[in-house]
Coordinates of C-alpha atoms in Angstrom, one line a residue:
X1 CA 15.6 11.4 32.5
X2 CA 15.5 9.9 28.9
X3 CA 17.5 6.9 30.1
X4 CA 15.0 6.3 32.9
X5 CA 12.0 6.8 30.7
X6 CA 13.1 4.2 28.2
X7 CA 14.4 1.9 30.9
X8 CA 18.0 1.8 29.6
X9 CA 19.4 0.3 32.8
X10 CA 16.7 -2.5 33.0
X11 CA 17.1 -3.3 29.3
X12 CA 20.9 -3.2 29.5
X13 CA 21.3 -0.8 26.6
X14 CA 22.7 2.7 25.9
X15 CA 22.3 5.7 23.6
X16 CA 24.9 4.4 21.1
X17 CA 23.3 1.0 20.8
X18 CA 19.8 2.4 20.4
X19 CA 20.9 5.0 17.9
X20 CA 22.6 2.5 15.6
X21 CA 19.7 0.1 16.0
X22 CA 17.3 2.9 14.9
X23 CA 19.6 3.8 12.0
X24 CA 19.7 0.2 10.9
X25 CA 16.0 -0.1 10.9
X26 CA 15.6 3.1 8.9
X27 CA 18.1 2.0 6.3
X28 CA 16.4 -1.4 6.0
X29 CA 12.9 0.2 5.3
X30 CA 13.8 3.5 3.7
X31 CA 12.8 1.9 0.3
X32 CA 9.2 2.5 1.2
X33 CA 9.8 6.3 0.8
X34 CA 10.3 5.7 -2.9
X35 CA 8.3 2.5 -3.6
X36 CA 5.1 3.8 -2.0
X37 CA 4.8 6.9 -4.2
X38 CA 5.5 4.7 -7.2
X39 CA 2.7 2.3 -6.3
X40 CA 0.1 5.0 -5.4
X41 CA 0.9 7.1 -8.5
X42 CA -0.6 4.3 -10.5
X43 CA -3.9 5.4 -8.9
X44 CA -3.3 9.0 -10.2
X45 CA -1.9 10.4 -6.9
X46 CA 0.8 13.1 -7.0
X47 CA 4.2 11.3 -6.3
X48 CA 5.7 14.3 -4.5
X49 CA 2.8 14.6 -2.1
X50 CA 2.7 10.9 -1.5
X51 CA 6.5 11.0 -0.8
X52 CA 5.9 13.6 1.9
X53 CA 2.8 11.9 3.3
X54 CA 4.8 8.6 3.5
X55 CA 7.7 10.1 5.4
X56 CA 5.5 12.2 7.8
X57 CA 3.2 9.2 8.5
X58 CA 6.1 6.9 9.2
X59 CA 7.7 9.5 11.5
X60 CA 4.4 10.2 13.5
X61 CA 3.5 6.5 13.9
X62 CA 7.1 5.3 14.7
X63 CA 7.8 8.0 17.2
X64 CA 4.4 7.4 18.8
X65 CA 5.4 3.7 19.0
X66 CA 8.7 4.6 20.7
X67 CA 7.4 7.1 23.2
X68 CA 4.0 5.5 24.0
X69 CA 4.6 1.7 23.6
X70 CA 8.4 1.9 24.2
X71 CA 9.2 -0.7 21.6
X72 CA 11.9 -0.5 18.9
X73 CA 9.2 -1.2 16.2
X74 CA 8.8 1.0 13.1
X75 CA 5.6 1.7 11.3
X76 CA 5.0 3.0 7.8
X77 CA 2.6 2.6 4.9
X78 CA 2.9 -1.0 3.9
X79 CA 3.5 -2.8 0.7
X80 CA 0.6 -5.1 -0.2
X81 CA -2.1 -2.9 1.2
X82 CA -0.9 0.0 -1.0
X83 CA -1.2 -2.4 -4.0
X84 CA -4.7 -3.2 -3.0
X85 CA -5.4 0.6 -2.8
X86 CA -4.1 1.3 -6.3
X87 CA -4.7 -1.8 -8.3
X88 CA -7.8 -3.3 -6.8
X89 CA -9.8 -0.4 -5.5
X90 CA -8.9 2.5 -7.8
X91 CA -8.0 0.8 -11.0
X92 CA -10.0 -2.5 -10.6
X93 CA -13.2 -1.0 -9.2
X94 CA -13.0 2.4 -10.8
X95 CA -13.2 4.2 -7.5
X96 CA -11.6 7.7 -7.3
X97 CA -8.5 7.8 -5.2
X98 CA -10.0 10.6 -3.0
X99 CA -12.9 8.2 -2.2
X100 CA -10.4 5.4 -1.6
X101 CA -8.6 7.7 0.9
X102 CA -11.9 8.4 2.6
X103 CA -12.3 4.6 2.9
X104 CA -8.9 4.4 4.6
X105 CA -9.9 7.2 6.9
X106 CA -13.2 5.5 7.9
X107 CA -11.3 2.2 8.3
X108 CA -8.7 4.1 10.5
X109 CA -11.5 5.4 12.8
X110 CA -13.0 2.0 13.1
X111 CA -9.5 0.6 13.6
X112 CA -8.8 3.0 16.4
X113 CA -12.2 2.2 18.1
X114 CA -11.5 -1.5 17.7
X115 CA -8.1 -1.1 19.3
X116 CA -9.6 1.0 22.1
X117 CA -12.2 -1.6 23.0
X118 CA -9.9 -4.6 22.3
X119 CA -12.2 -5.9 19.5
X120 CA -9.1 -6.4 17.2
X121 CA -8.0 -9.3 19.4
X122 CA -11.5 -10.9 19.2
X123 CA -11.6 -10.9 15.4
X124 CA -8.0 -12.1 15.2
X125 CA -8.8 -15.0 17.5
X126 CA -11.9 -15.9 15.4
X127 CA -10.1 -16.3 12.1
X128 CA -8.1 -19.6 11.7
X129 CA -4.4 -19.2 11.8
X130 CA -4.2 -21.0 8.4
X131 CA -6.3 -18.3 6.7
X132 CA -4.2 -15.6 8.3
X133 CA -1.1 -17.2 6.8
X134 CA -2.9 -17.6 3.5
X135 CA -3.7 -13.9 3.3
X136 CA -0.1 -12.9 4.1
X137 CA 1.3 -15.5 1.6
X138 CA -1.2 -14.5 -1.1
X139 CA -0.4 -10.8 -0.8
X140 CA 3.2 -11.8 -1.2
X141 CA 2.4 -13.5 -4.5
X142 CA 0.3 -10.6 -5.6
X143 CA 3.1 -8.0 -4.8
X144 CA 5.7 -10.1 -6.7
X145 CA 3.4 -10.4 -9.7
X146 CA 2.8 -6.7 -9.8
X147 CA 6.5 -6.0 -9.6
X148 CA 7.3 -8.5 -12.4
X149 CA 4.5 -7.1 -14.5
X150 CA 5.4 -3.4 -14.0
X151 CA 9.0 -4.3 -15.0
X152 CA 7.9 -6.0 -18.2
X153 CA 9.3 -9.4 -17.0
X154 CA 5.9 -10.9 -17.4
X155 CA 3.2 -9.6 -19.8
X156 CA -0.2 -10.5 -21.3
X157 CA -0.1 -13.4 -23.8
X158 CA -3.0 -14.2 -26.1
X159 CA -2.0 -17.9 -26.2
X160 CA -1.4 -18.5 -22.5
X161 CA -3.1 -15.5 -20.8
X162 CA 0.2 -14.5 -19.2
X163 CA 3.8 -15.2 -20.2
X164 CA 7.3 -13.8 -20.3
X165 CA 7.6 -10.2 -21.5
X166 CA 10.2 -8.9 -23.9
X167 CA 13.4 -9.3 -21.9
X168 CA 15.5 -7.6 -24.6
X169 CA 14.1 -4.2 -23.5
X170 CA 16.9 -2.4 -21.7
X171 CA 14.6 -1.4 -18.8
X172 CA 13.5 -5.0 -18.3
X173 CA 17.1 -6.1 -18.3
X174 CA 17.8 -3.5 -15.6
X175 CA 15.0 -4.9 -13.5
X176 CA 16.3 -8.4 -13.9
X177 CA 19.7 -7.3 -12.9
X178 CA 18.2 -5.5 -9.9
X179 CA 16.3 -8.6 -8.8
X180 CA 19.5 -10.7 -9.0
X181 CA 21.5 -8.1 -7.0
X182 CA 18.9 -7.8 -4.3
X183 CA 18.5 -11.6 -4.0
X184 CA 22.2 -12.0 -3.6
X185 CA 22.3 -9.3 -0.9
X186 CA 19.5 -11.0 1.0
X187 CA 21.1 -14.4 0.6
X188 CA 24.2 -13.1 2.2
X189 CA 22.2 -11.5 5.0
X190 CA 23.4 -8.0 4.3
X191 CA 21.6 -5.5 6.6
X192 CA 19.4 -3.1 4.7
X193 CA 19.5 -5.4 1.6
X194 CA 16.3 -4.0 0.1
X195 CA 17.5 -0.4 0.4
X196 CA 21.0 -1.2 -0.9
X197 CA 19.5 -3.2 -3.8
X198 CA 17.3 -0.3 -4.7
X199 CA 20.2 2.1 -4.6
X200 CA 22.5 -0.2 -6.7
X201 CA 19.8 -0.8 -9.3
X202 CA 19.3 3.0 -9.6
X203 CA 23.0 3.6 -9.9
X204 CA 23.2 0.9 -12.6
X205 CA 20.4 2.7 -14.4
X206 CA 22.2 6.0 -14.2
X207 CA 25.4 4.5 -15.6
X208 CA 23.7 2.9 -18.5
X209 CA 21.6 6.0 -19.2
X210 CA 18.3 4.2 -18.6
X211 CA 17.5 6.5 -15.7
X212 CA 17.9 10.3 -16.1
X213 CA 20.3 12.0 -13.6
X214 CA 18.3 14.2 -11.2
X215 CA 19.1 17.9 -11.4
X216 CA 19.7 18.1 -7.7
X217 CA 20.0 15.8 -4.6
X218 CA 18.2 17.9 -2.0
X219 CA 15.4 20.3 -2.2
X220 CA 12.5 21.7 -0.2
X221 CA 10.0 19.2 1.0
X222 CA 7.3 18.5 -1.7
X223 CA 3.9 20.1 -1.0
X224 CA 1.2 18.0 0.6
X225 CA -1.5 20.1 -1.0
X226 CA -2.5 17.6 -3.7
X227 CA -3.3 14.9 -1.1
X228 CA -3.8 16.6 2.3
X229 CA -7.4 16.4 3.4
X230 CA -8.5 14.7 0.1
X231 CA -10.0 11.9 2.3
X232 CA -12.6 14.4 3.5
X233 CA -13.4 15.4 -0.1
X234 CA -14.2 11.7 -0.9
X235 CA -16.5 11.1 2.1
X236 CA -19.6 11.9 0.2
X237 CA -19.1 8.9 -2.1
X238 CA -17.7 6.6 0.6
X239 CA -21.0 5.3 2.0
X240 CA -22.0 2.8 -0.7
X241 CA -22.2 -1.0 -0.4
X242 CA -19.2 -1.3 -2.7
X243 CA -17.1 1.0 -0.5
X244 CA -18.2 -0.7 2.7
X245 CA -16.7 -3.9 1.3
X246 CA -13.5 -2.0 0.5
X247 CA -13.4 -0.6 4.0
X248 CA -13.9 -4.0 5.5
X249 CA -11.0 -5.3 3.4
X250 CA -8.8 -2.5 4.4
X251 CA -9.6 -3.4 8.0
X252 CA -9.0 -7.2 7.5
X253 CA -5.7 -6.8 5.5
X254 CA -4.3 -4.2 7.8
X255 CA -5.4 -6.3 10.8
X256 CA -3.6 -9.4 9.8
X257 CA -0.6 -7.7 8.3
X258 CA 0.1 -5.5 11.4
X259 CA -0.6 -8.3 13.9
X260 CA 1.6 -10.8 12.0
X261 CA 4.5 -8.3 11.7
X262 CA 4.3 -7.2 15.3
X263 CA 4.4 -10.8 16.6
X264 CA 7.2 -11.7 14.2
X265 CA 9.3 -8.7 15.3
X266 CA 8.5 -9.3 19.0
X267 CA 9.6 -12.9 18.7
X268 CA 12.8 -11.8 17.0
X269 CA 13.7 -9.6 19.9
X270 CA 12.4 -12.0 22.6
X271 CA 9.9 -9.4 23.8
X272 CA 7.1 -12.0 24.0
X273 CA 6.1 -13.3 27.5
X274 CA 4.7 -16.7 26.9
X275 CA 2.3 -16.2 24.0
X276 CA 1.5 -12.6 24.7
X277 CA 3.2 -9.2 24.0
X278 CA 3.3 -6.9 26.9
X279 CA 1.8 -3.5 26.1
X280 CA 0.2 -5.0 23.0
X281 CA -2.6 -2.5 23.2
X282 CA -0.3 0.4 23.1
X283 CA 1.7 -1.1 20.2
X284 CA -1.6 -1.6 18.2
X285 CA -2.7 2.0 19.1
X286 CA 0.5 3.3 17.4
X287 CA -0.6 1.5 14.2
X288 CA -4.1 3.0 14.5
X289 CA -2.5 6.5 14.9
X290 CA -0.5 5.8 11.7
X291 CA -3.5 4.7 9.7
X292 CA -5.6 7.8 10.7
X293 CA -2.8 10.3 10.2
X294 CA -1.8 8.6 6.9
X295 CA -5.3 8.9 5.5
X296 CA -5.5 12.6 6.3
X297 CA -2.0 13.3 4.9
X298 CA -2.6 11.2 1.8
X299 CA -1.3 7.7 1.8
X300 CA -2.5 4.1 2.1
X301 CA -2.8 2.2 5.5
X302 CA 0.2 1.6 7.7
X303 CA 1.7 -1.6 9.1
X304 CA 4.5 -2.6 11.5
X305 CA 7.6 -3.3 9.4
X306 CA 9.3 -6.7 9.8
X307 CA 12.5 -4.8 8.9
X308 CA 12.5 -3.6 12.5
X309 CA 14.1 -6.9 13.4
X310 CA 17.3 -5.7 11.7
X311 CA 17.6 -2.9 14.3
X312 CA 16.8 -5.3 17.0
X313 CA 19.6 -7.6 15.8
X314 CA 21.9 -4.6 16.1
X315 CA 21.0 -4.4 19.8
X316 CA 18.0 -2.0 19.9
X317 CA 15.8 -2.8 22.9
X318 CA 13.9 0.4 23.8
X319 CA 11.5 2.8 22.2
X320 CA 14.4 5.3 21.8
X321 CA 15.5 3.4 18.7
X322 CA 12.0 4.1 17.2
X323 CA 12.4 7.8 18.0
X324 CA 15.7 7.7 16.1
X325 CA 14.0 5.9 13.1
X326 CA 11.1 8.3 13.0
X327 CA 13.5 11.3 13.2
X328 CA 15.5 10.0 10.2
X329 CA 12.2 9.7 8.2
X330 CA 11.8 13.5 8.8
X331 CA 15.3 14.2 7.6
X332 CA 14.8 12.0 4.5
X333 CA 12.0 14.3 3.3
X334 CA 14.7 16.7 2.0
X335 CA 15.8 14.2 -0.6
X336 CA 12.7 14.2 -2.8
X337 CA 14.6 14.9 -6.1
X338 CA 15.8 11.3 -6.0
X339 CA 12.2 10.2 -6.7
X340 CA 12.8 10.7 -10.4
X341 CA 15.4 7.8 -10.3
X342 CA 12.9 5.4 -8.8
X343 CA 11.3 3.8 -11.9
X344 CA 9.4 0.5 -12.0
X345 CA 12.7 -1.2 -12.9
X346 CA 14.1 0.0 -9.6
X347 CA 11.1 -0.8 -7.4
X348 CA 10.3 -4.3 -8.9
X349 CA 13.3 -6.0 -7.1
X350 CA 12.0 -4.8 -3.7
X351 CA 8.4 -6.0 -4.5
X352 CA 9.7 -9.4 -5.6
X353 CA 11.8 -9.9 -2.5
X354 CA 9.1 -8.7 -0.2
X355 CA 6.8 -11.2 -2.0
X356 CA 9.3 -14.0 -1.2
X357 CA 9.4 -13.0 2.4
X358 CA 5.6 -12.9 2.8
X359 CA 5.2 -16.2 0.9
X360 CA 7.1 -17.9 3.9
X361 CA 3.7 -17.7 5.7
X362 CA 2.4 -20.5 3.4
X363 CA 4.5 -23.0 5.5
X364 CA 2.1 -22.4 8.4
X365 CA -0.9 -23.8 6.6
X366 CA -2.1 -27.3 7.4
X367 CA -2.2 -28.7 3.8
X368 CA -3.4 -32.1 5.0
X369 CA -6.7 -30.8 6.3
X370 CA -8.6 -30.4 3.0
X371 CA -11.3 -27.8 4.0
X372 CA -8.5 -25.6 5.5
X373 CA -6.2 -26.3 2.5
X374 CA -8.9 -25.6 -0.1
X375 CA -9.9 -22.3 1.5
X376 CA -6.2 -21.3 1.9
X377 CA -5.3 -22.3 -1.6
X378 CA -8.2 -20.3 -3.2
X379 CA -7.2 -17.3 -1.1
X380 CA -3.6 -17.4 -2.3
X381 CA -4.4 -18.3 -5.9
X382 CA -7.3 -15.8 -6.2
X383 CA -5.1 -12.7 -5.5
X384 CA -2.7 -12.8 -8.4
X385 CA -5.1 -14.4 -10.9
X386 CA -8.0 -12.0 -10.2
X387 CA -5.4 -9.2 -9.7
X388 CA -7.2 -8.3 -6.5
X389 CA -6.3 -9.0 -2.9
X390 CA -10.0 -8.6 -1.8
X391 CA -11.2 -11.1 -4.4
X392 CA -8.7 -13.7 -3.1
X393 CA -9.8 -13.1 0.5
X394 CA -13.4 -13.4 -0.5
X395 CA -12.9 -16.8 -2.2
X396 CA -11.3 -18.2 0.9
X397 CA -13.6 -16.7 3.5
X398 CA -16.7 -17.9 1.6
X399 CA -15.5 -21.5 0.9
X400 CA -14.1 -22.1 4.4
X401 CA -17.5 -22.1 6.3
X402 CA -19.2 -24.0 3.5
X403 CA -16.7 -26.9 3.6
X404 CA -16.6 -27.0 7.4
X405 CA -20.4 -27.3 7.5
X406 CA -20.4 -29.8 4.7
X407 CA -17.9 -32.0 6.6
X408 CA -19.8 -31.8 9.9
X409 CA -17.4 -29.5 11.5
X410 CA -19.6 -26.4 11.9
X411 CA -18.9 -26.2 15.6
X412 CA -15.2 -25.6 14.8
X413 CA -16.1 -22.4 13.0
X414 CA -16.3 -19.2 15.0
X415 CA -19.6 -17.3 14.5
X416 CA -17.7 -14.3 13.3
X417 CA -16.4 -16.4 10.4
X418 CA -20.0 -17.0 9.2
X419 CA -20.6 -13.2 9.4
X420 CA -17.5 -12.5 7.4
X421 CA -18.5 -15.2 4.9
X422 CA -21.9 -13.5 4.3
X423 CA -20.1 -10.1 3.9
X424 CA -17.8 -11.5 1.2
X425 CA -20.7 -13.2 -0.6
X426 CA -22.3 -9.7 -0.8
X427 CA -18.9 -8.4 -2.0
X428 CA -18.8 -11.0 -4.8
X429 CA -22.3 -10.2 -5.9
X430 CA -21.6 -6.4 -5.9
X431 CA -18.4 -6.9 -7.9
X432 CA -20.1 -9.2 -10.5
X433 CA -23.0 -6.9 -11.1
X434 CA -20.9 -3.7 -11.5

């Protein structure tokens, strides 16, 4: 019955192939279990609770993807959008993390309705592909910058604003070694390179005494109490002009990130039929379910993980592989004591490498078309310099319609882009007056 449901015969696959495909995907993206709590703890959230929320959210969304959409695509809280949550919204804007979670919940509800009524496709089509690529590439630079900064590789400098940090610090040297190790693993196309790099860096830290040895390997699953339902506590403060801009940014970033990842993974597995993805609505619905459940459990928005392509390369063709991946996330919740080993020196290599992978999107920008190039460049540059993903997006989305009108190309701009431009002008005004 399971074989028939997942179309094993039609897809020319079997249990063994799907199991190892799901296992490979899990190993490739398991780093998010440890990196996500580290990033969100910067916002003041409890690491243990976020660890559990991350694993449960990934399991729910990925299993939903496998059973409902029948694709071997995995979903979990994403890098980039979690950095926006912590560093831009909570730290940068001074918004409480409970209120930020409320923003994620509201965005999740809107996300679900947009998916249900196929509005997501309309917005995606309205935004130029160049700006979509710029957003993804800019987030890559921002993630890498945060990773380098947290590890002490770069630091504030009175003379040059930013410069190299003190590389003689043992923890900084550990981070540099971790980055080199992870880059070598990726360069040699080792499956699960991010996860293996994280593990090897942590082991090196244990050997050198820079990371304390955990008292145990397995334990009971950390309580969700500190974060579960906190989104509802923050709803009272979520309906402000500032928060609506935050919610809109959650929507936009999640929209582009998920769509880009889904298309990328689908192309890697030859699931595309022409320029469309069969059952795309069901695949997007899985992401909506992840975003809603994640906000309630206590984590930042979810996204489809490009690491799913590693499982596909191992032969995964059906949704059964996603069921395997989701199940492994549940098992992994028993290993929370390992969180103490995941310091900034351990997570920075993953953030730098993910940044490199996301920066590949910059190749898709038409740099010879100046209005497009200028809007894209300001989007990319604004994120790391302003230390804010939303600020970078606002710069690009405001300057794009202005330059297109100024060069007599207003008819090439979709009406939705003018609306988005006005929204981000309001965002800039609000941020400058607060």
